[in-house]
């Protein structure tokens, strides 16, 4: 592992993403549009306040998952990965470089989407907006890490996109948005305890309902951090210098 | 310093259930241009992948510049061009090449990239995205990315495929110049008329070395007029 190579990789990935207007729009414009729609749907009721913070954190997770899984799959299938692994680049450098690049984009995404939701759409949380940004960014980075790992299980970009509904939608059903997690059937509750998106929703709920969310934020944020580390380690282990 | 840049003994490789190399022995002398010729599917790419250390091997020994193939110390010293050009389509030629220069820790990546792009005669397209280039131009961009760190050994998998005769001649001129500077080159091709440009020829068919000789001696031995004739004569000889 070499921090210089991680930074070189992150710079290269960022340069590629910044050149791709559609991907930028998917990351920055689409979540804003979704939040606007949500505010409009719930224009005359209290539901936007209740569901808004949660969905605000779920959208970046889904979007960063798709963008990262397709971007890293392109590296795996284009022959550049084989070429990179004959250079001094380590497997960890490559995975961390991708995580760093998309993590930075997740930070920008989190700040943009949270700011617009707060100022323009009047989305209000009990805790300060800084906490909300923190959860949104953590959610985006989590999506990035899981997308990096998921790309190992796809052979084509088509398959990578298919992974999204297969892995994200079940988490969406069980994350506590439709039915609070402690009211789920016991087996599903236990399952939802280990799924990463559940903890994103727990964190968002803490920020939405408590002025001082620190206490209830610690556990979900630790679980999210754990998932990020596990996904990145597994993601770099799935890279093989020698292939059949 | 070892006398041979590459030493392969008893290399055995199975790919997708097919025994590609049953037990290959090969020597590539330092500072020479060695052509790896033969029909596609004969195992050329597999040998090259084994030399750069990305091929899973079942058995045998592959030593490169005195170290086991794939050794971390070799990654600064061996340049590799894959058969399909491996460059980023959404980056320019200059950006691609300087990226590899940075990975290799070259002091001035921009200048090193400019020089490598110049050597493959792609300066006029340096600022073009590689997905806007022709296949031959992309291949040369890929070659520039392999030249950039001044490697001691270059492993080039069909670097001249799809190029017009003038460019092919120029590239072989470049390969010769590199060899004169002490670089060892292992170059695969299925174009037999490129054989005469090599110091040594290795004819590979169905994972077996049919011949490993100088071009002149090979023609003399088989009585053939060119490399293609020599190849056919050797196939017939092996069948007889």
Short mmCIF file of C-alpha atoms in Angstrom, two decimals:
data_model
loop_
_atom_site.label_atom_id
_atom_site.label_comp_id
_atom_site.label_asym_id
_atom_site.label_seq_id
_atom_site.Cartn_x
_atom_site.Cartn_y
_atom_site.Cartn_z
CA UNK A 1 0.00 0.00 0.00
CA UNK A 2 1.27 3.41 -0.98
CA UNK A 3 -0.64 6.64 -0.23
CA UNK A 4 0.87 8.35 -3.27
CA UNK A 5 -0.56 5.70 -5.61
CA UNK A 6 -3.94 5.94 -3.86
CA UNK A 7 -4.01 9.68 -4.50
CA UNK A 8 -2.85 9.28 -8.12
CA UNK A 9 -5.65 6.77 -8.68
CA UNK A 10 -8.26 8.97 -7.00
CA UNK A 11 -7.15 11.92 -9.16
CA UNK A 12 -7.48 9.87 -12.31
CA UNK A 13 -10.94 8.53 -11.36
CA UNK A 14 -12.17 12.03 -10.48
CA UNK A 15 -10.92 13.38 -13.78
CA UNK A 16 -12.86 10.64 -15.59
CA UNK A 17 -16.08 11.25 -13.62
CA UNK A 18 -15.91 15.05 -13.94
CA UNK A 19 -15.73 14.65 -17.69
CA UNK A 20 -18.94 12.60 -17.74
CA UNK A 21 -21.87 15.02 -17.47
CA UNK A 22 -24.51 12.33 -17.13
CA UNK A 23 -22.84 10.72 -14.15
CA UNK A 24 -22.41 14.13 -12.52
CA UNK A 25 -26.07 14.88 -13.10
CA UNK A 26 -27.07 11.50 -11.65
CA UNK A 27 -25.03 12.23 -8.53
CA UNK A 28 -25.93 15.89 -7.98
CA UNK A 29 -29.16 16.71 -9.82
CA UNK A 30 -31.21 13.53 -9.48
CA UNK A 31 -31.31 13.46 -5.64
CA UNK A 32 -32.31 17.14 -5.62
CA UNK A 33 -35.11 16.47 -8.12
CA UNK A 34 -36.29 13.51 -6.03
CA UNK A 35 -36.39 15.63 -2.89
CA UNK A 36 -38.34 18.34 -4.74
CA UNK A 37 -40.87 15.73 -5.88
CA UNK A 38 -41.14 14.41 -2.35
CA UNK A 39 -41.76 17.88 -0.96
CA UNK A 40 -44.43 18.44 -3.60
CA UNK A 41 -46.16 15.09 -2.91
CA UNK A 42 -46.42 15.91 0.78
CA UNK A 43 -47.05 19.62 0.24
CA UNK A 44 -50.05 19.82 2.57
CA UNK A 45 -49.08 17.47 5.36
CA UNK A 46 -46.56 16.76 8.07
CA UNK A 47 -45.22 13.66 6.30
CA UNK A 48 -42.36 15.47 4.50
CA UNK A 49 -40.82 16.26 7.88
CA UNK A 50 -41.13 12.61 8.90
CA UNK A 51 -40.03 10.80 5.70
CA UNK A 52 -37.83 13.53 4.21
CA UNK A 53 -34.66 13.11 6.29
CA UNK A 54 -34.74 9.33 5.83
CA UNK A 55 -35.17 9.40 2.06
CA UNK A 56 -32.60 12.16 1.84
CA UNK A 57 -30.06 9.68 3.19
CA UNK A 58 -31.35 6.69 1.18
CA UNK A 59 -31.09 8.31 -2.28
CA UNK A 60 -27.30 8.91 -2.14
CA UNK A 61 -26.78 5.32 -0.99
CA UNK A 62 -28.58 3.94 -4.05
CA UNK A 63 -27.05 6.38 -6.53
CA UNK A 64 -23.47 5.99 -5.32
CA UNK A 65 -23.90 2.19 -5.33
CA UNK A 66 -24.85 2.17 -9.01
CA UNK A 67 -22.26 4.71 -10.16
CA UNK A 68 -19.37 3.06 -8.32
CA UNK A 69 -20.24 -0.50 -9.26
CA UNK A 70 -20.39 0.34 -12.97
CA UNK A 71 -17.24 2.51 -12.86
CA UNK A 72 -15.13 -0.16 -11.16
CA UNK A 73 -16.54 -2.88 -13.38
CA UNK A 74 -15.37 -0.93 -16.41
CA UNK A 75 -11.86 -1.06 -14.96
CA UNK A 76 -12.13 -4.81 -14.44
CA UNK A 77 -13.41 -5.56 -17.95
CA UNK A 78 -11.48 -3.05 -20.07
CA UNK A 79 -8.07 -4.68 -19.65
CA UNK A 80 -6.75 -1.67 -17.75
CA UNK A 81 -6.98 -3.59 -14.47
CA UNK A 82 -4.61 -6.30 -15.74
CA UNK A 83 -2.28 -3.57 -16.95
CA UNK A 84 -2.45 -1.65 -13.65
CA UNK A 85 -1.64 -4.76 -11.64
CA UNK A 86 1.64 -5.16 -13.54
CA UNK A 87 2.67 -1.71 -12.23
CA UNK A 88 3.77 -0.97 -8.65
CA UNK A 89 0.11 -0.28 -7.81
CA UNK A 90 -1.24 -2.39 -4.95
CA UNK A 91 -4.74 -3.85 -4.91
CA UNK A 92 -5.52 -1.81 -1.80
CA UNK A 93 -4.25 1.37 -3.52
CA UNK A 94 -6.69 0.86 -6.36
CA UNK A 95 -9.72 0.16 -4.15
CA UNK A 96 -8.88 3.01 -1.77
CA UNK A 97 -8.27 5.33 -4.71
CA UNK A 98 -11.74 4.61 -6.04
CA UNK A 99 -13.25 4.94 -2.55
CA UNK A 100 -11.46 8.27 -2.04
CA UNK A 101 -12.62 9.69 -5.40
CA UNK A 102 -16.24 8.64 -4.99
CA UNK A 103 -16.13 9.47 -1.28
CA UNK A 104 -15.19 13.07 -2.17
CA UNK A 105 -18.04 13.15 -4.66
CA UNK A 106 -20.34 11.82 -1.92
CA UNK A 107 -19.29 14.72 0.31
CA UNK A 108 -20.13 17.25 -2.42
CA UNK A 109 -23.38 15.42 -3.08
CA UNK A 110 -24.27 15.38 0.63
CA UNK A 111 -23.63 19.11 1.08
CA UNK A 112 -25.51 20.11 -2.09
CA UNK A 113 -28.56 17.93 -1.51
CA UNK A 114 -28.86 18.69 2.20
CA UNK A 115 -28.45 22.43 1.71
CA UNK A 116 -31.05 22.64 -1.02
CA UNK A 117 -33.48 20.44 0.93
CA UNK A 118 -33.09 22.66 3.98
CA UNK A 119 -33.15 26.13 2.42
CA UNK A 120 -35.35 25.64 -0.62
CA UNK A 121 -37.70 22.88 0.52
CA UNK A 122 -37.79 23.79 4.18
CA UNK A 123 -36.75 20.36 5.40
CA UNK A 124 -36.10 20.74 9.10
CA UNK A 125 -34.48 18.37 11.56
CA UNK A 126 -34.32 18.66 15.36
CA UNK A 127 -30.55 18.29 15.27
CA UNK A 128 -28.41 20.80 13.40
CA UNK A 129 -28.02 20.39 9.62
CA UNK A 130 -24.35 19.51 10.10
CA UNK A 131 -25.39 16.18 11.58
CA UNK A 132 -27.69 15.53 8.65
CA UNK A 133 -24.88 16.23 6.19
CA UNK A 134 -22.70 13.79 8.12
CA UNK A 135 -25.27 11.00 7.82
CA UNK A 136 -25.92 11.73 4.12
CA UNK A 137 -22.18 11.60 3.37
CA UNK A 138 -21.76 8.38 5.37
CA UNK A 139 -24.62 6.88 3.40
CA UNK A 140 -23.04 7.88 0.08
CA UNK A 141 -19.65 6.46 1.07
CA UNK A 142 -21.36 3.26 2.22
CA UNK A 143 -23.06 2.99 -1.18
CA UNK A 144 -19.67 3.52 -2.85
CA UNK A 145 -17.95 0.79 -0.80
CA UNK A 146 -20.73 -1.74 -1.37
CA UNK A 147 -20.77 -0.85 -5.08
CA UNK A 148 -17.02 -1.51 -5.25
CA UNK A 149 -17.55 -4.93 -3.68
CA UNK A 150 -20.61 -5.71 -5.81
CA UNK A 151 -18.70 -5.10 -9.05
CA UNK A 152 -16.69 -8.23 -8.26
CA UNK A 153 -19.83 -10.31 -8.74
CA UNK A 154 -20.68 -8.96 -12.17
CA UNK A 155 -19.08 -9.79 -15.49
CA UNK A 156 -20.69 -7.02 -17.54
CA UNK A 157 -22.09 -3.53 -16.96
CA UNK A 158 -25.55 -4.96 -17.58
CA UNK A 159 -25.10 -7.43 -14.71
CA UNK A 160 -23.76 -4.67 -12.48
CA UNK A 161 -26.94 -2.67 -12.94
CA UNK A 162 -28.98 -5.81 -12.20
CA UNK A 163 -27.24 -6.12 -8.84
CA UNK A 164 -28.81 -2.88 -7.67
CA UNK A 165 -32.44 -4.03 -7.42
CA UNK A 166 -31.32 -7.44 -6.17
CA UNK A 167 -29.32 -6.08 -3.25
CA UNK A 168 -30.74 -2.62 -2.57
CA UNK A 169 -34.51 -3.11 -2.81
CA UNK A 170 -34.71 -5.83 -0.10
CA UNK A 171 -32.75 -3.51 2.19
CA UNK A 172 -35.17 -0.72 1.34
CA UNK A 173 -38.15 -2.88 2.42
CA UNK A 174 -36.50 -3.86 5.70
CA UNK A 175 -34.79 -0.58 6.62
CA UNK A 176 -37.62 0.66 8.85
CA UNK A 177 -39.10 3.17 6.45
CA UNK A 178 -42.30 1.22 5.74
CA UNK A 179 -42.67 -0.48 9.12
CA UNK A 180 -40.53 0.50 12.13
CA UNK A 181 -37.87 -2.18 12.52
CA UNK A 182 -38.93 -3.19 16.07
CA UNK A 183 -42.40 -3.96 14.75
CA UNK A 184 -41.17 -6.32 12.01
CA UNK A 185 -41.61 -10.11 12.42
CA UNK A 186 -38.75 -11.29 14.62
CA UNK A 187 -36.79 -13.04 11.83
CA UNK A 188 -37.00 -9.97 9.60
CA UNK A 189 -36.03 -7.72 12.47
CA UNK A 190 -32.87 -9.78 13.05
CA UNK A 191 -32.13 -9.68 9.32
CA UNK A 192 -32.63 -5.92 9.22
CA UNK A 193 -30.20 -5.59 12.15
CA UNK A 194 -27.30 -6.73 9.98
CA UNK A 195 -28.25 -4.91 6.77
CA UNK A 196 -26.30 -1.67 6.31
CA UNK A 197 -29.16 0.51 5.05
CA UNK A 198 -31.12 -0.07 8.30
CA UNK A 199 -28.42 1.76 10.20
CA UNK A 200 -28.46 4.66 7.76
CA UNK A 201 -32.18 5.03 8.51
CA UNK A 202 -31.57 4.72 12.28
CA UNK A 203 -28.99 7.50 12.04
CA UNK A 204 -31.33 9.69 9.96
CA UNK A 205 -34.13 9.14 12.48
CA UNK A 206 -31.91 10.15 15.37
CA UNK A 207 -30.95 13.36 13.56
CA UNK A 208 -34.58 14.09 12.65
CA UNK A 209 -36.02 13.61 16.14
CA UNK A 210 -33.35 14.66 18.63
CA UNK A 211 -31.75 18.01 19.26
CA UNK A 212 -28.65 16.25 20.64
CA UNK A 213 -28.44 13.10 18.48
CA UNK A 214 -24.91 12.13 19.47
CA UNK A 215 -25.95 9.29 21.82
CA UNK A 216 -28.29 7.53 19.39
CA UNK A 217 -26.01 8.26 16.44
CA UNK A 218 -22.94 6.44 17.77
CA UNK A 219 -24.12 2.86 17.22
CA UNK A 220 -25.49 3.21 13.67
CA UNK A 221 -22.49 5.28 12.58
CA UNK A 222 -20.11 2.65 13.94
CA UNK A 223 -21.99 -0.10 12.11
CA UNK A 224 -21.90 1.94 8.90
CA UNK A 225 -18.14 2.51 9.32
CA UNK A 226 -17.71 -1.22 9.93
CA UNK A 227 -19.57 -2.08 6.72
CA UNK A 228 -17.46 0.43 4.77
CA UNK A 229 -14.22 -1.15 6.02
CA UNK A 230 -15.42 -4.73 5.45
CA UNK A 231 -16.66 -3.93 1.94
CA UNK A 232 -13.38 -2.23 0.96
CA UNK A 233 -11.24 -5.05 2.36
CA UNK A 234 -13.35 -7.71 0.64
CA UNK A 235 -13.37 -5.61 -2.53
CA UNK A 236 -9.58 -5.50 -2.66
CA UNK A 237 -9.37 -9.24 -1.89
CA UNK A 238 -11.53 -10.00 -4.92
CA UNK A 239 -8.92 -8.39 -7.18
CA UNK A 240 -6.52 -11.00 -8.46
CA UNK A 241 -3.12 -10.23 -9.89
CA UNK A 242 -3.00 -13.66 -11.47
CA UNK A 243 -6.08 -14.76 -13.35
CA UNK A 244 -6.87 -18.03 -15.17
CA UNK B 1 23.32 -9.67 -14.17
CA UNK B 2 22.00 -12.86 -15.74
CA UNK B 3 22.68 -13.60 -19.35
CA UNK B 4 19.05 -14.31 -20.17
CA UNK B 5 16.35 -11.76 -19.47
CA UNK B 6 13.70 -14.48 -19.40
CA UNK B 7 14.15 -18.12 -18.39
CA UNK B 8 11.18 -20.43 -18.63
CA UNK B 9 11.35 -24.10 -17.64
CA UNK B 10 8.50 -26.57 -17.88
CA UNK B 11 5.77 -23.92 -17.87
CA UNK B 12 2.38 -25.59 -17.71
CA UNK B 13 -0.84 -23.59 -18.08
CA UNK B 14 -4.48 -24.63 -18.44
CA UNK B 15 -6.98 -21.96 -19.45
CA UNK B 16 -10.73 -22.61 -19.38
CA UNK B 17 -10.21 -26.35 -19.19
CA UNK B 18 -7.82 -26.40 -22.17
CA UNK B 19 -4.16 -27.29 -21.75
CA UNK B 20 -2.57 -24.29 -23.50
CA UNK B 21 1.06 -24.86 -22.51
CA UNK B 22 1.93 -28.48 -21.67
CA UNK B 23 5.51 -27.77 -20.61
CA UNK B 24 7.27 -24.85 -22.26
CA UNK B 25 11.01 -24.18 -22.10
CA UNK B 26 12.24 -20.84 -23.42
CA UNK B 27 15.20 -18.47 -23.09
CA UNK B 28 15.15 -14.81 -24.11
CA UNK B 29 18.67 -13.33 -24.22
CA UNK B 30 19.21 -9.87 -22.75
CA UNK B 31 19.22 -6.96 -25.19
CA UNK B 32 17.67 -8.85 -28.08
CA UNK B 33 14.44 -8.53 -30.02
CA UNK B 34 12.78 -11.91 -29.80
CA UNK B 35 9.74 -12.58 -31.94
CA UNK B 36 7.10 -14.98 -30.68
CA UNK B 37 5.36 -16.15 -33.81
CA UNK B 38 2.62 -18.58 -34.55
CA UNK B 39 -1.07 -18.93 -35.23
CA UNK B 40 -3.55 -17.39 -32.80
CA UNK B 41 -4.54 -19.83 -30.09
CA UNK B 42 -1.01 -21.23 -30.07
CA UNK B 43 -0.22 -19.88 -26.60
CA UNK B 44 1.62 -16.64 -27.40
CA UNK B 45 -0.47 -14.42 -25.13
CA UNK B 46 -0.38 -17.00 -22.36
CA UNK B 47 3.44 -17.04 -22.41
CA UNK B 48 3.47 -13.24 -22.23
CA UNK B 49 0.94 -13.15 -19.39
CA UNK B 50 3.08 -15.65 -17.49
CA UNK B 51 6.18 -13.50 -18.03
CA UNK B 52 4.51 -10.36 -16.62
CA UNK B 53 3.05 -12.39 -13.76
CA UNK B 54 -0.68 -12.11 -14.37
CA UNK B 55 -1.22 -15.69 -15.54
CA UNK B 56 -2.23 -18.39 -13.08
CA UNK B 57 0.22 -21.22 -13.76
CA UNK B 58 -0.01 -24.90 -12.82
CA UNK B 59 3.67 -25.64 -12.83
CA UNK B 60 7.12 -24.74 -14.04
CA UNK B 61 9.52 -21.90 -13.41
CA UNK B 62 9.42 -18.43 -14.97
CA UNK B 63 12.32 -16.18 -14.09
CA UNK B 64 12.46 -12.58 -15.34
CA UNK B 65 15.57 -10.38 -14.96
CA UNK B 66 16.79 -12.83 -12.32
CA UNK B 67 13.59 -12.75 -10.24
CA UNK B 68 10.47 -14.92 -10.21
CA UNK B 69 7.87 -13.55 -12.65
CA UNK B 70 5.45 -11.16 -10.95
CA UNK B 71 7.94 -10.20 -8.22
CA UNK B 72 7.13 -6.73 -6.84
CA UNK B 73 10.62 -5.45 -7.79
CA UNK B 74 9.88 -6.24 -11.43
CA UNK B 75 6.92 -3.91 -11.69
CA UNK B 76 9.21 -0.92 -12.28
CA UNK B 77 11.37 -2.83 -14.72
CA UNK B 78 8.96 -4.60 -17.07
CA UNK B 79 6.67 -2.85 -19.56
CA UNK B 80 3.64 -4.72 -20.87
CA UNK B 81 1.27 -4.07 -23.73
CA UNK B 82 -1.82 -6.24 -23.70
CA UNK B 83 -3.30 -7.55 -26.91
CA UNK B 84 -6.41 -5.34 -26.67
CA UNK B 85 -5.31 -1.73 -26.05
CA UNK B 86 -5.62 -1.02 -22.32
CA UNK B 87 -6.11 2.72 -22.07
CA UNK B 88 -8.90 4.80 -20.58
CA UNK B 89 -11.24 5.88 -23.37
CA UNK B 90 -12.41 9.01 -21.57
CA UNK B 91 -8.87 10.33 -21.03
CA UNK B 92 -6.57 11.83 -23.64
CA UNK B 93 -3.44 10.07 -24.89
CA UNK B 94 -1.26 12.42 -22.83
CA UNK B 95 -3.37 11.88 -19.70
CA UNK B 96 -3.26 8.11 -20.09
CA UNK B 97 0.50 7.99 -20.55
CA UNK B 98 1.27 10.43 -17.75
CA UNK B 99 -1.02 8.41 -15.44
CA UNK B 100 1.20 5.37 -15.96
CA UNK B 101 4.28 7.58 -15.51
CA UNK B 102 2.90 8.69 -12.12
CA UNK B 103 2.18 5.10 -11.09
CA UNK B 104 5.80 4.25 -11.87
CA UNK B 105 7.02 7.23 -9.85
CA UNK B 106 8.72 8.94 -12.81
CA UNK B 107 10.07 12.31 -11.70
CA UNK B 108 8.50 14.53 -14.37
CA UNK B 109 5.45 12.57 -15.58
CA UNK B 110 4.36 15.21 -18.09
CA UNK B 111 7.73 15.36 -19.84
CA UNK B 112 8.17 11.57 -19.75
CA UNK B 113 4.70 11.16 -21.28
CA UNK B 114 5.45 13.68 -24.04
CA UNK B 115 8.62 11.81 -24.92
CA UNK B 116 6.90 8.39 -24.97
CA UNK B 117 4.04 9.74 -27.11
CA UNK B 118 6.60 11.25 -29.49
CA UNK B 119 8.37 7.89 -29.78
CA UNK B 120 5.21 6.15 -30.98
CA UNK B 121 4.54 9.07 -33.36
CA UNK B 122 1.26 10.11 -31.73
CA UNK B 123 2.16 13.69 -30.75
CA UNK B 124 -0.44 15.12 -33.14
CA UNK B 125 -3.14 13.20 -31.21
CA UNK B 126 -1.73 13.72 -27.70
CA UNK B 127 -4.72 15.85 -26.68
CA UNK B 128 -7.37 13.57 -28.19
CA UNK B 129 -9.47 11.24 -26.08
CA UNK B 130 -8.42 7.68 -26.84
CA UNK B 131 -12.01 6.58 -27.54
CA UNK B 132 -11.93 8.97 -30.52
CA UNK B 133 -8.87 7.25 -32.04
CA UNK B 134 -8.56 4.38 -34.50
CA UNK B 135 -7.65 0.92 -33.22
CA UNK B 136 -4.06 1.29 -34.39
CA UNK B 137 -3.69 4.66 -32.69
CA UNK B 138 -5.13 3.27 -29.44
CA UNK B 139 -2.62 0.45 -29.66
CA UNK B 140 0.20 2.97 -29.97
CA UNK B 141 -1.15 4.92 -26.99
CA UNK B 142 -1.04 1.66 -25.05
CA UNK B 143 2.55 1.14 -26.22
CA UNK B 144 3.53 4.66 -25.12
CA UNK B 145 2.14 3.87 -21.65
CA UNK B 146 4.44 0.83 -21.52
CA UNK B 147 7.51 2.77 -22.70
CA UNK B 148 7.12 5.61 -20.24
CA UNK B 149 9.03 4.23 -17.25
CA UNK B 150 12.11 3.23 -19.32
CA UNK B 151 11.65 -0.51 -18.63
CA UNK B 152 14.50 -3.01 -19.04
CA UNK B 153 12.16 -5.59 -20.55
CA UNK B 154 9.23 -4.91 -22.87
CA UNK B 155 6.59 -7.57 -23.40
CA UNK B 156 4.47 -6.56 -26.37
CA UNK B 157 1.48 -8.63 -27.42
CA UNK B 158 0.83 -7.97 -31.12
CA UNK B 159 1.85 -4.30 -31.04
CA UNK B 160 1.75 -3.83 -34.81
CA UNK B 161 -1.67 -5.32 -35.51
CA UNK B 162 -3.86 -3.06 -37.66
CA UNK B 163 -1.07 -0.65 -38.59
CA UNK B 164 -0.17 0.48 -42.08
CA UNK B 165 3.21 -0.66 -43.48
CA UNK B 166 4.91 2.70 -42.90
CA UNK B 167 3.97 2.79 -39.23
CA UNK B 168 4.93 -0.85 -38.83
CA UNK B 169 8.35 -0.15 -40.25
CA UNK B 170 8.75 2.85 -37.94
CA UNK B 171 7.75 0.87 -34.88
CA UNK B 172 10.17 -1.93 -35.71
CA UNK B 173 12.80 0.78 -36.08
CA UNK B 174 11.89 1.94 -32.57
CA UNK B 175 12.13 -1.61 -31.21
CA UNK B 176 15.57 -1.99 -32.78
CA UNK B 177 16.69 1.32 -31.28
CA UNK B 178 15.48 0.23 -27.82
CA UNK B 179 17.36 -3.05 -28.14
CA UNK B 180 20.50 -1.16 -29.11
CA UNK B 181 20.09 0.75 -25.84
CA UNK B 182 20.09 -2.56 -23.98
CA UNK B 183 16.34 -3.15 -23.63
CA UNK B 184 15.11 -6.72 -24.13
CA UNK B 185 11.96 -7.09 -26.21
CA UNK B 186 9.62 -10.05 -26.43
CA UNK B 187 7.19 -9.31 -29.24
CA UNK B 188 4.39 -11.53 -30.45
CA UNK B 189 2.97 -11.39 -33.93
CA UNK B 190 1.01 -13.57 -36.27
CA UNK B 191 2.35 -11.64 -39.23
CA UNK B 192 5.17 -13.82 -40.45
CA UNK B 193 6.88 -11.15 -42.57
CA UNK B 194 7.83 -9.30 -39.38
CA UNK B 195 10.09 -12.22 -38.51
CA UNK B 196 13.10 -10.91 -40.39
CA UNK B 197 13.24 -7.87 -38.06
CA UNK B 198 13.96 -10.02 -34.99
CA UNK B 199 17.28 -11.22 -33.57
CA UNK B 200 15.69 -14.52 -32.67
CA UNK B 201 12.46 -16.25 -33.60
CA UNK B 202 10.41 -18.57 -31.50
CA UNK B 203 7.77 -20.43 -33.46
CA UNK B 204 4.98 -21.54 -31.20
CA UNK B 205 2.23 -23.93 -32.19
CA UNK B 206 -0.26 -25.63 -29.90
CA UNK B 207 1.82 -24.67 -26.89
CA UNK B 208 5.02 -26.28 -28.22
CA UNK B 209 8.16 -24.51 -29.41
CA UNK B 210 8.64 -25.61 -33.02
CA UNK B 211 11.81 -23.60 -33.44
CA UNK B 212 13.97 -21.18 -31.48
CA UNK B 213 16.62 -19.80 -33.76
CA UNK B 214 18.01 -16.78 -35.59
CA UNK B 215 15.98 -15.90 -38.70
CA UNK B 216 18.93 -16.59 -41.02
CA UNK B 217 19.72 -19.97 -39.51
CA UNK B 218 16.07 -20.94 -39.48
CA UNK B 219 15.77 -20.30 -43.23
CA UNK B 220 19.01 -22.08 -43.94
CA UNK B 221 18.01 -25.10 -41.86
CA UNK B 222 14.55 -25.48 -43.45
CA UNK B 223 15.57 -24.36 -46.92
CA UNK B 224 12.56 -22.05 -46.97
CA UNK B 225 12.43 -18.60 -48.57
CA UNK B 226 10.66 -16.86 -45.70
CA UNK B 227 9.43 -17.35 -42.14
CA UNK B 228 6.05 -18.61 -43.28
CA UNK B 229 7.71 -21.27 -45.42
CA UNK B 230 9.98 -22.22 -42.55
CA UNK B 231 6.98 -22.51 -40.26
CA UNK B 232 5.17 -24.81 -42.72
CA UNK B 233 8.28 -26.92 -43.23
CA UNK B 234 8.64 -27.36 -39.47
CA UNK B 235 4.95 -28.29 -39.05
CA UNK B 236 5.33 -30.91 -41.81
CA UNK B 237 8.54 -32.15 -40.25
CA UNK B 238 6.83 -32.53 -36.86
CA UNK B 239 3.90 -34.37 -38.46
CA UNK B 240 6.13 -36.76 -40.40
#
